[in-house]
CSV table of C-alpha atoms in Angstrom, one decimal:
chain,number,residue,atom,x,y,z
A,1,MET,CA,129.2,124.6,66.7
A,2,LYS,CA,129.5,126.7,69.8
A,3,ASN,CA,126.4,128.3,71.1
A,4,LYS,CA,126.5,132.1,70.6
A,5,ILE,CA,124.1,135.0,71.1
A,6,VAL,CA,125.1,138.3,69.5
A,7,VAL,CA,122.8,141.2,70.7
A,8,SER,CA,122.4,144.2,68.4
A,9,LEU,CA,122.0,147.7,69.7
A,10,PRO,CA,118.5,148.2,71.0
A,11,GLN,CA,116.2,150.3,68.7
A,12,ILE,CA,114.5,153.0,70.7
A,13,SER,CA,111.6,154.9,69.2
A,14,LYS,CA,109.6,157.2,71.6
A,15,ASN,CA,107.9,154.7,74.0
A,16,ARG,CA,109.1,151.4,72.5
A,17,ILE,CA,112.3,149.4,72.5
A,18,ASP,CA,113.0,146.6,70.0
A,19,TYR,CA,115.6,144.0,70.4
A,20,TYR,CA,117.2,141.8,67.7
A,21,PHE,CA,119.9,139.3,68.0
A,22,TYR,CA,121.9,136.7,66.0
A,23,LEU,CA,122.2,133.1,67.1
A,24,GLU,CA,124.7,130.3,66.4
A,25,GLY,CA,124.5,126.6,67.5
A,26,GLY,CA,121.9,124.6,69.4
A,27,VAL,CA,120.8,127.7,71.4
A,28,LYS,CA,118.6,128.6,68.4
A,29,LYS,CA,116.1,126.0,69.6
A,30,ALA,CA,115.5,128.1,72.7
A,31,PHE,CA,113.9,131.0,70.8
A,32,SER,CA,110.9,131.5,68.6
A,33,GLU,CA,111.4,131.9,64.9
A,34,GLU,CA,111.1,135.7,64.9
A,35,MET,CA,114.0,136.2,67.3
A,36,HIS,CA,112.7,139.5,68.4
A,37,MET,CA,111.7,141.0,71.8
A,38,PHE,CA,110.0,144.3,72.4
A,39,VAL,CA,108.9,146.4,75.4
A,40,GLU,CA,106.4,149.3,75.0
A,41,TYR,CA,105.8,151.8,77.7
A,42,ASN,CA,103.0,154.3,78.1
A,43,CYS,CA,105.7,157.0,78.4
A,44,ASP,CA,108.6,158.3,76.3
A,45,VAL,CA,111.8,156.4,76.9
A,46,SER,CA,113.8,157.7,74.0
A,47,ASN,CA,116.2,159.5,76.3
A,48,ILE,CA,117.5,156.5,78.2
A,49,PRO,CA,121.1,155.4,77.6
A,50,ILE,CA,121.6,152.3,75.4
A,51,SER,CA,123.4,150.7,78.4
A,52,ILE,CA,120.2,150.9,80.3
A,53,ALA,CA,117.9,150.1,77.4
A,54,VAL,CA,119.6,146.7,76.8
A,55,ILE,CA,118.8,145.4,80.4
A,56,PRO,CA,115.2,144.1,79.7
A,57,LEU,CA,116.5,141.7,77.0
A,58,LEU,CA,119.5,140.6,79.1
A,59,THR,CA,117.5,139.6,82.2
A,60,ASN,CA,115.2,137.4,80.0
A,61,ILE,CA,118.0,135.5,78.2
A,62,PHE,CA,120.6,135.1,81.0
A,63,PRO,CA,119.3,131.7,82.2
A,64,ILE,CA,119.3,130.5,78.5
A,65,VAL,CA,122.9,131.7,78.2
A,66,TRP,CA,123.9,129.8,81.3
A,67,LEU,CA,122.2,126.5,80.6
A,68,TYR,CA,123.3,126.3,77.0
A,69,ASP,CA,126.8,127.3,77.9
A,70,ALA,CA,126.6,130.1,75.3
A,71,GLU,CA,128.7,133.1,74.6
A,72,LEU,CA,126.7,136.3,75.0
A,73,VAL,CA,128.0,139.3,73.1
A,74,VAL,CA,126.5,142.6,74.1
A,75,PRO,CA,127.5,146.0,72.7
A,76,ILE,CA,127.2,148.0,75.9
A,77,CYS,CA,125.9,147.6,79.5
A,78,ASP,CA,125.3,149.5,82.7
A,79,LYS,CA,128.2,149.1,85.1
A,80,ASP,CA,126.1,148.3,88.2
A,81,PHE,CA,124.0,145.8,86.4
A,82,TYR,CA,127.1,144.1,84.8
A,83,GLU,CA,128.7,143.8,88.2
A,84,SER,CA,125.6,142.2,89.8
A,85,VAL,CA,125.2,139.4,87.3
A,86,GLU,CA,127.5,136.9,89.0
A,87,SER,CA,125.7,137.5,92.3
A,88,PHE,CA,122.2,136.7,91.1
A,89,LYS,CA,123.6,133.9,88.9
A,90,GLN,CA,124.9,132.3,92.2
A,91,GLY,CA,121.3,132.2,93.4
A,92,TYR,CA,120.4,129.9,90.5
A,93,ILE,CA,123.4,127.7,91.1
A,94,ASN,CA,122.4,127.3,94.8
A,95,MET,CA,118.8,126.6,93.9
A,96,TYR,CA,119.4,124.0,91.2
A,97,PRO,CA,122.6,122.0,92.0
A,98,MET,CA,121.5,119.4,89.5
A,99,LEU,CA,122.1,121.8,86.6
A,100,GLU,CA,125.3,123.4,85.3
A,101,PHE,CA,125.2,127.2,84.9
A,102,LYS,CA,128.0,128.1,82.5
A,103,GLY,CA,128.3,130.6,79.7
A,104,THR,CA,130.2,133.8,79.2
A,105,MET,CA,129.3,137.4,78.6
A,106,SER,CA,131.4,139.8,76.5
A,107,VAL,CA,130.6,143.5,76.6
A,108,GLY,CA,131.9,146.0,74.2
A,109,ALA,CA,131.6,148.9,76.6
A,110,ILE,CA,130.7,149.2,80.3
A,111,LYS,CA,129.1,152.5,81.2
A,112,GLU,CA,128.7,154.0,84.6
A,113,ASN,CA,125.3,155.8,84.7
A,114,HIS,CA,124.2,158.5,87.1
A,115,VAL,CA,121.0,160.5,87.7
A,116,PHE,CA,120.8,163.8,89.6
A,117,GLU,CA,117.6,163.1,91.6
A,118,LYS,CA,117.1,159.8,93.5
A,119,GLY,CA,115.0,158.6,96.3
A,120,ARG,CA,111.8,157.4,94.8
A,121,SER,CA,110.5,153.8,94.6
A,122,VAL,CA,108.7,151.8,92.1
A,123,ALA,CA,106.4,148.8,92.8
A,124,PHE,CA,105.2,146.1,90.5
A,125,TYR,CA,101.5,146.0,90.6
A,126,SER,CA,99.3,143.2,89.2
A,127,GLY,CA,96.1,143.7,91.2
A,128,GLY,CA,96.6,140.5,93.2
A,129,VAL,CA,96.9,139.9,96.9
A,130,ASP,CA,100.8,140.0,97.0
A,131,ALA,CA,101.0,143.3,95.0
A,132,THR,CA,98.2,145.0,96.9
A,133,ASP,CA,99.6,144.1,100.3
A,134,MET,CA,103.0,145.4,99.2
A,135,LEU,CA,101.5,148.6,98.1
A,136,ILE,CA,99.7,149.2,101.4
A,137,ARG,CA,102.8,148.6,103.4
A,138,HIS,CA,104.9,151.1,101.4
A,139,ILE,CA,102.1,153.6,100.7
A,140,LEU,CA,103.9,156.4,102.6
A,141,GLU,CA,106.7,156.2,100.0
A,142,LYS,CA,104.1,157.0,97.3
A,143,PRO,CA,105.6,154.4,95.0
A,144,LEU,CA,105.3,154.6,91.2
A,145,LEU,CA,103.3,151.6,90.1
A,146,LEU,CA,104.4,149.4,87.2
A,147,SER,CA,102.0,146.9,85.5
A,148,ILE,CA,103.0,144.5,82.8
A,149,TRP,CA,100.8,143.4,79.9
A,150,GLY,CA,102.2,140.1,78.8
A,151,LEU,CA,103.1,138.8,82.3
A,152,ASN,CA,99.9,137.1,83.4
A,153,ILE,CA,97.5,138.5,80.8
A,154,LEU,CA,98.1,137.4,77.3
A,155,LEU,CA,98.9,140.1,74.7
A,156,GLU,CA,95.8,139.2,72.8
A,157,ASP,CA,93.6,139.4,75.9
A,158,GLU,CA,92.6,143.1,75.6
A,159,PRO,CA,89.5,142.7,77.9
A,160,GLY,CA,91.7,141.2,80.6
A,161,TRP,CA,94.2,144.1,80.3
A,162,ASN,CA,91.4,146.6,80.4
A,163,ASN,CA,90.4,145.1,83.8
A,164,ILE,CA,93.9,146.0,85.1
A,165,LEU,CA,93.7,149.5,83.7
A,166,VAL,CA,90.4,150.0,85.6
A,167,GLN,CA,92.1,148.8,88.8
A,168,LEU,CA,95.1,151.0,88.2
A,169,LYS,CA,92.8,154.0,87.8
A,170,ASN,CA,90.9,153.0,91.0
A,171,ILE,CA,94.2,152.7,92.9
A,172,GLN,CA,95.4,156.0,91.5
A,173,LYS,CA,92.2,157.6,92.9
A,174,GLU,CA,92.2,155.8,96.2
A,175,TYR,CA,95.9,156.2,97.0
A,176,SER,CA,96.8,159.3,94.9
A,177,LEU,CA,99.5,157.3,93.1
A,178,ASN,CA,100.8,157.4,89.5
A,179,PHE,CA,101.4,154.4,87.3
A,180,ILE,CA,103.3,153.3,84.3
A,181,THR,CA,102.3,150.4,82.1
A,182,VAL,CA,104.6,148.2,79.9
A,183,LYS,CA,103.5,145.8,77.1
A,184,SER,CA,106.0,143.1,76.2
A,185,ASN,CA,106.4,139.7,74.5
A,186,PHE,CA,109.1,138.7,76.9
A,187,ARG,CA,107.3,135.5,77.7
A,188,THR,CA,106.7,134.4,74.1
A,189,PHE,CA,109.8,135.4,72.1
A,190,ILE,CA,111.4,132.3,73.5
A,191,ASN,CA,110.5,128.6,72.8
A,192,VAL,CA,108.8,127.7,76.1
A,193,PRO,CA,108.1,124.0,75.3
A,194,GLN,CA,111.8,123.5,74.5
A,195,LEU,CA,113.0,125.3,77.6
A,196,ASN,CA,110.5,123.4,79.8
A,197,GLN,CA,112.0,120.2,78.5
A,198,LEU,CA,115.5,121.6,79.1
A,199,VAL,CA,114.8,122.0,82.8
A,200,ASP,CA,112.5,119.0,83.2
A,201,VAL,CA,114.9,117.5,85.8
A,202,THR,CA,114.0,120.3,88.2
A,203,LYS,CA,110.3,119.4,88.2
A,204,THR,CA,109.3,123.0,87.5
A,205,LEU,CA,108.5,125.1,84.4
A,206,TRP,CA,110.7,127.6,82.7
A,207,PHE,CA,108.9,130.8,83.5
A,208,TYR,CA,108.1,129.9,87.1
A,209,GLY,CA,111.5,128.4,87.9
A,210,PHE,CA,113.9,130.5,85.8
A,211,GLN,CA,112.5,133.6,84.1
A,212,ASN,CA,110.3,134.7,86.9
A,213,GLY,CA,111.9,137.4,89.0
A,214,ILE,CA,114.8,138.7,87.0
A,215,GLY,CA,112.9,138.7,83.7
A,216,ILE,CA,110.3,141.0,85.2
A,217,LEU,CA,112.8,143.2,87.1
A,218,GLY,CA,114.6,143.9,83.8
A,219,LEU,CA,111.5,145.6,82.4
A,220,ALA,CA,111.6,148.2,85.1
A,221,ALA,CA,115.2,149.4,84.4
A,222,PRO,CA,114.3,152.1,81.8
A,223,VAL,CA,111.4,153.4,84.1
A,224,ALA,CA,113.7,153.4,87.1
A,225,TYR,CA,116.3,155.5,85.3
A,226,LEU,CA,113.8,158.0,83.9
A,227,ASN,CA,112.2,158.5,87.3
A,228,GLY,CA,115.2,158.6,89.6
A,229,ILE,CA,114.1,155.4,91.3
A,230,SER,CA,116.4,154.1,94.0
A,231,THR,CA,114.3,151.1,95.2
A,232,VAL,CA,112.4,148.6,93.1
A,233,TYR,CA,109.9,146.5,95.0
A,234,ILE,CA,108.7,143.1,93.8
A,235,ALA,CA,106.2,141.2,95.9
A,236,SER,CA,106.9,137.8,97.3
A,237,THR,CA,104.5,135.0,96.5
A,238,ASN,CA,103.9,131.4,97.6
A,239,ILE,CA,107.6,130.6,97.4
A,240,ASP,CA,108.9,127.1,97.2
A,241,GLU,CA,112.2,125.6,96.1
A,242,ARG,CA,111.1,125.8,92.4
A,243,CYS,CA,110.4,129.5,92.1
A,244,SER,CA,113.2,131.8,90.9
A,245,SER,CA,111.6,134.9,92.3
A,246,VAL,CA,113.3,134.7,95.7
A,247,PRO,CA,115.4,137.2,97.8
A,248,SER,CA,118.6,135.4,97.0
A,249,ILE,CA,118.1,136.2,93.2
A,250,ASP,CA,115.9,139.2,93.0
A,251,GLY,CA,117.7,141.0,95.9
A,252,GLU,CA,121.0,140.7,94.0
A,253,VAL,CA,119.8,142.6,90.9
A,254,ARG,CA,121.1,146.2,90.6
A,255,TYR,CA,121.2,148.9,87.9
A,256,TRP,CA,122.8,152.4,88.0
A,257,GLY,CA,122.5,152.4,91.8
A,258,ALA,CA,118.9,151.3,92.2
A,259,LYS,CA,118.4,148.3,94.5
A,260,VAL,CA,115.8,145.6,94.3
A,261,VAL,CA,113.8,144.5,97.3
A,262,HIS,CA,112.0,141.1,97.3
A,263,ASP,CA,109.2,142.2,99.6
A,264,ALA,CA,107.6,140.4,102.6
A,265,SER,CA,108.9,136.9,101.8
A,266,GLY,CA,108.1,135.9,105.4
A,267,LEU,CA,104.4,136.7,105.3
A,268,MET,CA,101.7,134.0,104.7
A,269,ARG,CA,99.0,134.8,102.1
A,270,GLN,CA,96.4,135.0,104.8
A,271,GLU,CA,98.4,137.6,106.6
A,272,LYS,CA,98.5,139.7,103.5
A,273,ILE,CA,94.7,139.4,103.0
A,274,HIS,CA,94.3,140.5,106.7
A,275,ASN,CA,96.5,143.6,106.0
A,276,ILE,CA,94.5,144.5,102.9
A,277,ILE,CA,91.1,144.1,104.7
A,278,THR,CA,92.3,146.0,107.8
A,279,ASP,CA,93.6,148.9,105.7
A,280,ALA,CA,90.3,149.0,103.7
A,281,ARG,CA,88.2,149.1,106.8
A,282,GLU,CA,90.3,151.7,108.6
A,283,LYS,CA,90.7,154.0,105.6
A,284,HIS,CA,87.3,153.3,104.1
A,285,ARG,CA,88.9,152.3,100.8
A,286,ARG,CA,87.3,150.3,98.0
A,287,VAL,CA,89.8,147.6,97.0
A,288,LEU,CA,89.2,145.3,94.1
A,289,LEU,CA,91.5,142.3,93.9
A,290,ASN,CA,92.3,140.7,90.5
A,291,VAL,CA,93.8,137.3,91.3
A,292,CYS,CA,92.4,135.4,88.3
A,293,TRP,CA,94.1,135.0,84.9
A,294,THR,CA,91.6,132.8,83.1
A,295,LYS,CA,90.0,134.2,80.0
A,296,ASN,CA,86.6,132.5,80.6
A,297,LYS,CA,85.1,135.1,82.9
A,298,PRO,CA,81.5,136.5,83.0
A,299,ASN,CA,81.3,139.8,81.2
A,300,GLY,CA,82.4,142.7,83.2
A,301,THR,CA,84.1,140.7,86.0
A,302,ILE,CA,87.7,140.5,87.0
A,303,ASN,CA,87.6,137.1,88.7
A,304,CYS,CA,86.0,133.8,87.5
A,305,CYS,CA,85.3,132.7,91.1
A,306,LYS,CA,85.9,129.1,90.0
A,307,CYS,CA,89.6,128.5,89.7
A,308,ALA,CA,91.9,127.5,92.6
A,309,LYS,CA,93.4,131.0,92.9
A,310,CYS,CA,89.9,132.6,93.2
A,311,LEU,CA,88.7,130.0,95.7
A,312,GLN,CA,91.8,130.4,97.8
A,313,THR,CA,91.4,134.1,98.0
A,314,MET,CA,87.6,134.0,98.5
A,315,LEU,CA,88.0,131.6,101.4
A,316,GLY,CA,90.8,133.9,102.9
A,317,ILE,CA,88.5,137.0,102.7
A,318,TYR,CA,85.6,135.1,104.3
A,319,ALA,CA,87.9,133.9,107.1
A,320,GLU,CA,88.6,137.6,107.9
A,321,GLY,CA,84.8,138.2,108.4
A,322,CYS,CA,84.2,139.8,105.0
A,323,ASP,CA,82.1,139.1,102.0
A,324,PRO,CA,84.3,138.3,99.0
A,325,LYS,CA,81.9,140.3,96.8
A,326,GLU,CA,83.3,143.5,98.5
A,327,TYR,CA,86.7,142.7,97.0
A,328,GLY,CA,85.8,141.9,93.4
A,329,PHE,CA,84.5,138.3,93.6
A,330,TYR,CA,81.0,138.3,92.1
A,331,TYR,CA,79.2,135.0,92.4
A,332,ASP,CA,75.7,133.6,93.2
A,333,GLU,CA,74.9,131.1,95.8
A,334,LYS,CA,74.9,128.3,93.3
A,335,ASP,CA,78.5,129.2,92.4
A,336,TRP,CA,79.4,129.4,96.0
A,337,LYS,CA,78.1,125.9,96.6
A,338,LYS,CA,80.0,124.4,93.7
A,339,SER,CA,83.1,126.3,94.7
A,340,ASN,CA,83.0,124.8,98.2
A,341,LEU,CA,82.6,121.3,96.7
A,342,LYS,CA,85.7,121.9,94.6
A,343,MET,CA,87.6,123.1,97.7
A,344,GLN,CA,86.4,120.1,99.8
A,345,TYR,CA,87.4,117.5,97.3
A,346,ARG,CA,90.6,119.1,96.0
A,347,LEU,CA,92.2,120.7,99.0
A,348,ASN,CA,95.4,118.8,99.2
A,349,GLU,CA,96.3,119.4,95.5
A,350,ASN,CA,94.8,122.9,94.9
A,351,PHE,CA,96.1,124.7,97.9
A,352,ASN,CA,99.2,125.0,100.0
A,353,SER,CA,98.6,123.1,103.3
A,354,GLY,CA,100.5,125.6,105.4
A,355,TRP,CA,98.4,128.5,104.0
A,356,LEU,CA,95.2,126.5,104.7
A,357,GLN,CA,96.1,125.9,108.3
A,358,TYR,CA,96.6,129.6,108.8
A,359,THR,CA,93.3,130.3,107.2
A,360,LEU,CA,91.6,127.7,109.4
A,361,ASN,CA,93.0,129.4,112.5
A,362,THR,CA,91.7,132.7,111.2
A,363,ILE,CA,88.2,131.3,110.7
A,364,HIS,CA,88.3,129.9,114.3
A,365,ARG,CA,89.3,133.3,115.6
A,366,ASN,CA,86.5,135.1,113.8
A,367,TYR,CA,83.6,132.6,113.9
A,368,THR,CA,82.0,130.1,116.1
A,369,TYR,CA,80.7,126.8,114.7
A,370,ASN,CA,77.2,128.2,114.7
A,371,GLU,CA,78.2,131.4,113.0
A,372,VAL,CA,80.2,130.0,110.1
A,373,ARG,CA,78.3,129.3,106.9
A,374,ASP,CA,76.7,125.9,106.8
A,375,ASP,CA,78.5,125.0,103.6
A,376,LEU,CA,81.9,125.8,105.3
A,377,LYS,CA,81.3,123.8,108.5
A,378,TRP,CA,83.3,121.0,106.9
A,379,PHE,CA,86.3,123.3,106.8
A,380,PHE,CA,85.7,124.6,110.3
A,381,ASN,CA,85.9,121.0,111.6
A,382,MET,CA,89.1,120.1,109.9
A,383,LYS,CA,92.1,119.1,111.9
A,384,PRO,CA,95.8,119.8,111.0
A,385,ASP,CA,96.4,116.2,109.9
A,386,ASP,CA,93.5,116.3,107.5
A,387,PHE,CA,95.5,118.6,105.1
A,388,GLU,CA,97.9,115.8,104.5
A,389,THR,CA,95.5,112.9,104.3
A,390,ILE,CA,92.9,114.2,101.8
A,391,ASP,CA,93.2,112.0,98.7
A,392,ILE,CA,92.3,113.4,95.4
A,393,SER,CA,91.8,110.0,94.0
A,394,GLU,CA,88.2,109.9,95.2
A,395,CYS,CA,87.4,113.0,93.3
A,396,LEU,CA,89.0,111.5,90.2
A,397,LEU,CA,87.9,107.9,90.2
A,398,GLU,CA,84.3,108.0,91.2
A,399,PRO,CA,83.0,110.4,88.6
A,400,ILE,CA,85.0,108.8,85.8
A,401,ALA,CA,83.6,105.4,86.7
A,402,LYS,CA,80.1,106.8,87.1
A,403,LYS,CA,80.2,108.4,83.7
A,404,GLY,CA,81.4,105.1,82.2
A,405,TYR,CA,84.2,106.6,80.2
A,406,GLU,CA,86.2,103.8,78.5
A,407,LYS,CA,88.5,106.0,76.5
A,408,LYS,CA,92.0,106.9,77.5
A,409,VAL,CA,92.3,109.8,80.0
A,410,LEU,CA,94.3,112.9,79.8
A,411,VAL,CA,94.7,114.5,83.3
A,412,TRP,CA,94.9,118.2,83.3
A,413,SER,CA,97.3,119.3,86.0
A,414,ALA,CA,99.2,122.3,87.4
A,415,CYS,CA,100.3,120.7,90.7
A,416,TYR,CA,103.5,119.1,91.7
A,417,LYS,CA,101.9,115.8,92.5
A,418,THR,CA,100.8,114.8,89.1
A,419,ASP,CA,102.7,111.5,89.4
A,420,LYS,CA,100.6,110.7,92.5
A,421,VAL,CA,97.4,111.4,90.6
A,422,VAL,CA,98.5,109.3,87.7
A,423,ALA,CA,99.5,106.4,90.0
A,424,GLU,CA,96.1,106.4,91.6
A,425,LEU,CA,94.3,106.3,88.3
A,426,LYS,CA,96.5,103.5,87.0
A,427,LYS,CA,95.9,101.6,90.1
A,428,ALA,CA,92.2,101.8,89.5
A,429,GLY,CA,92.7,100.4,86.0
A,430,ILE,CA,92.2,103.6,84.1
A,431,ASP,CA,94.4,104.0,81.0
A,432,ILE,CA,96.4,107.2,81.3
A,433,TYR,CA,97.6,108.6,78.0
A,434,GLY,CA,99.3,111.5,79.6
A,435,TYR,CA,98.6,114.9,81.1
A,436,ILE,CA,98.2,118.5,80.1
A,437,ASP,CA,100.4,121.0,81.8
A,438,GLN,CA,98.2,123.9,82.6
A,439,LYS,CA,100.9,126.5,82.9
A,440,SER,CA,102.7,125.8,79.7
A,441,GLY,CA,99.8,124.4,77.7
A,442,MET,CA,101.9,121.5,76.7
A,443,MET,CA,100.8,117.9,76.3
A,444,ASN,CA,103.0,115.6,78.3
A,445,THR,CA,102.8,111.9,77.3
A,446,TYR,CA,104.5,109.0,79.0
A,447,ASN,CA,105.6,107.7,75.6
A,448,ASP,CA,107.0,110.7,73.9
A,449,HIS,CA,107.2,112.9,77.0
A,450,ILE,CA,106.6,116.4,75.6
A,451,VAL,CA,104.8,117.2,72.3
A,452,TYR,CA,102.7,120.0,71.1
A,453,ASP,CA,98.9,119.8,71.4
A,454,LYS,CA,98.3,119.9,67.7
A,455,ASN,CA,100.5,116.8,67.2
A,456,ILE,CA,99.3,114.6,70.0
A,457,LEU,CA,95.7,113.7,69.3
A,458,GLN,CA,95.4,112.2,65.9
A,459,GLU,CA,93.7,108.8,66.2
A,460,ASP,CA,91.1,108.9,69.0
A,461,ARG,CA,88.9,111.3,71.0
A,462,PHE,CA,90.0,111.7,74.5
A,463,PHE,CA,88.1,112.7,77.7
A,464,VAL,CA,89.9,115.5,79.4
A,465,TYR,CA,89.4,115.6,83.2
A,466,VAL,CA,90.3,119.0,84.5
A,467,ALA,CA,91.9,117.9,87.7
A,468,LEU,CA,93.5,120.9,89.1
A,469,ASP,CA,93.9,124.7,89.1
A,470,THR,CA,93.0,127.3,86.6
A,471,VAL,CA,91.7,126.0,83.2
A,472,TYR,CA,93.9,127.0,80.3
A,473,TYR,CA,91.0,127.7,78.1
A,474,ASP,CA,93.0,128.3,74.9
A,475,VAL,CA,94.1,124.7,74.8
A,476,VAL,CA,90.7,123.3,75.7
A,477,GLU,CA,89.0,125.4,73.1
A,478,TYR,CA,91.5,124.2,70.5
A,479,LEU,CA,90.7,120.6,71.5
A,480,LYS,CA,87.0,121.2,71.3
A,481,LYS,CA,87.2,123.0,68.0
A,482,ASN,CA,89.1,120.2,66.4
A,483,ASP,CA,86.7,117.5,67.8
A,484,TYR,CA,89.5,115.9,69.9
A,485,VAL,CA,87.8,116.1,73.2
A,486,GLU,CA,84.7,115.6,75.3
A,487,TYR,CA,85.1,118.3,77.8
A,488,GLU,CA,83.5,119.2,81.2
A,489,ASP,CA,84.9,121.9,83.3
A,490,TYR,CA,84.7,120.2,86.7
A,491,PHE,CA,82.8,117.4,88.3
A,492,TYR,CA,80.7,118.2,91.3
A,493,PRO,CA,80.2,115.1,93.4
A,494,ASN,CA,76.8,114.7,95.0
A,495,SER,CA,75.4,117.7,93.1
């Protein structure tokens, strides 16, 4: 049976749009059972044209249509958006030559939309380094801010979303800007494990490599129309060949005349931190950065100060001559000591080496050896070649051997060098059952490849070594609750 997706007319009710669709063929596996997506704004969107309202759904299913070679049937679509599809599709074709991007799109009616007042801009805002830097550089435009609940913060994580609201209100006060929020299940109405398996050959994950970028940009279409937006800014991130949020894709998206700008793709993360700190000093602003998406945070804090993202940013802020506490990172000296041990033993896997070299140069510019903190002198003394020679195996093998674990090991990983880690462990005679993918929460085994967490651990208890990056606490808590795992957050060698 041919794959087919038939989209119904969006149902608009005040501040909410609901999407339903009919599926035929194997493409059914790509979606959750409910087959329903919604977007909910904190403003009335009932007056937007249906041809605009349908865009948030389309941007989040296009990659599925292409990779399943499906027929997509849509009742109506905005003319500018419709004409831009082939352009941003080409970006995917260029990025992933190992895949075939096929599929067709049939539209019942193509409508040309116009607004009478244009010229404003909208900027996606998450509270992180990339978004804050983008805001500062475009502050004279007084952009409308757009924050998404369901992007990095889970829909059930209300405390995490409240942190963003606090930041938005702070930004509103500090910069005299307005903001709009959107809540959506755009990341969960699809079958993520199935889609990750579909694109396994690319060595990336579905959201990061395929849905990121256009899936987010589609959510802004109704807001852009209602507010006469002519420019939509989306911040660049640590781009590599596996990230679909790139200028060649984002920059090709259009709707009713509004253009998308993938902002500052040439800037290093340390440069962005420098811009933020310089602006805060010159304008006497209080800036709180929210770079952490873990749920396991101390009460009332916005960053855990333990995960790779936090450590990376804290080090960058310190390199600029500032205390990370001034920017939303609340830690005690004990935490700082442990954090530095994590950085020291996991540099090559946790951080991008190019970014680290830039940060090291910044520290050398702002500190002498005698001025830098004693527990960062190891970093001050690093040489460029060190970033490529640090071997994570020491951090993995010694503590496992010291603890005397004889059971099979699951390696928790979010890096692109998982195979290297696994090879080192096997070389040392440690039995590797598989690894946990931090970003998707999937268990990956070398026998069955990809299975769900609830199906994998049935016969034995396993020791989970949290090797890299942010801990996906939901999965860990599931394992602990069901008595599947002996769990320790991190090892701290020599502590």
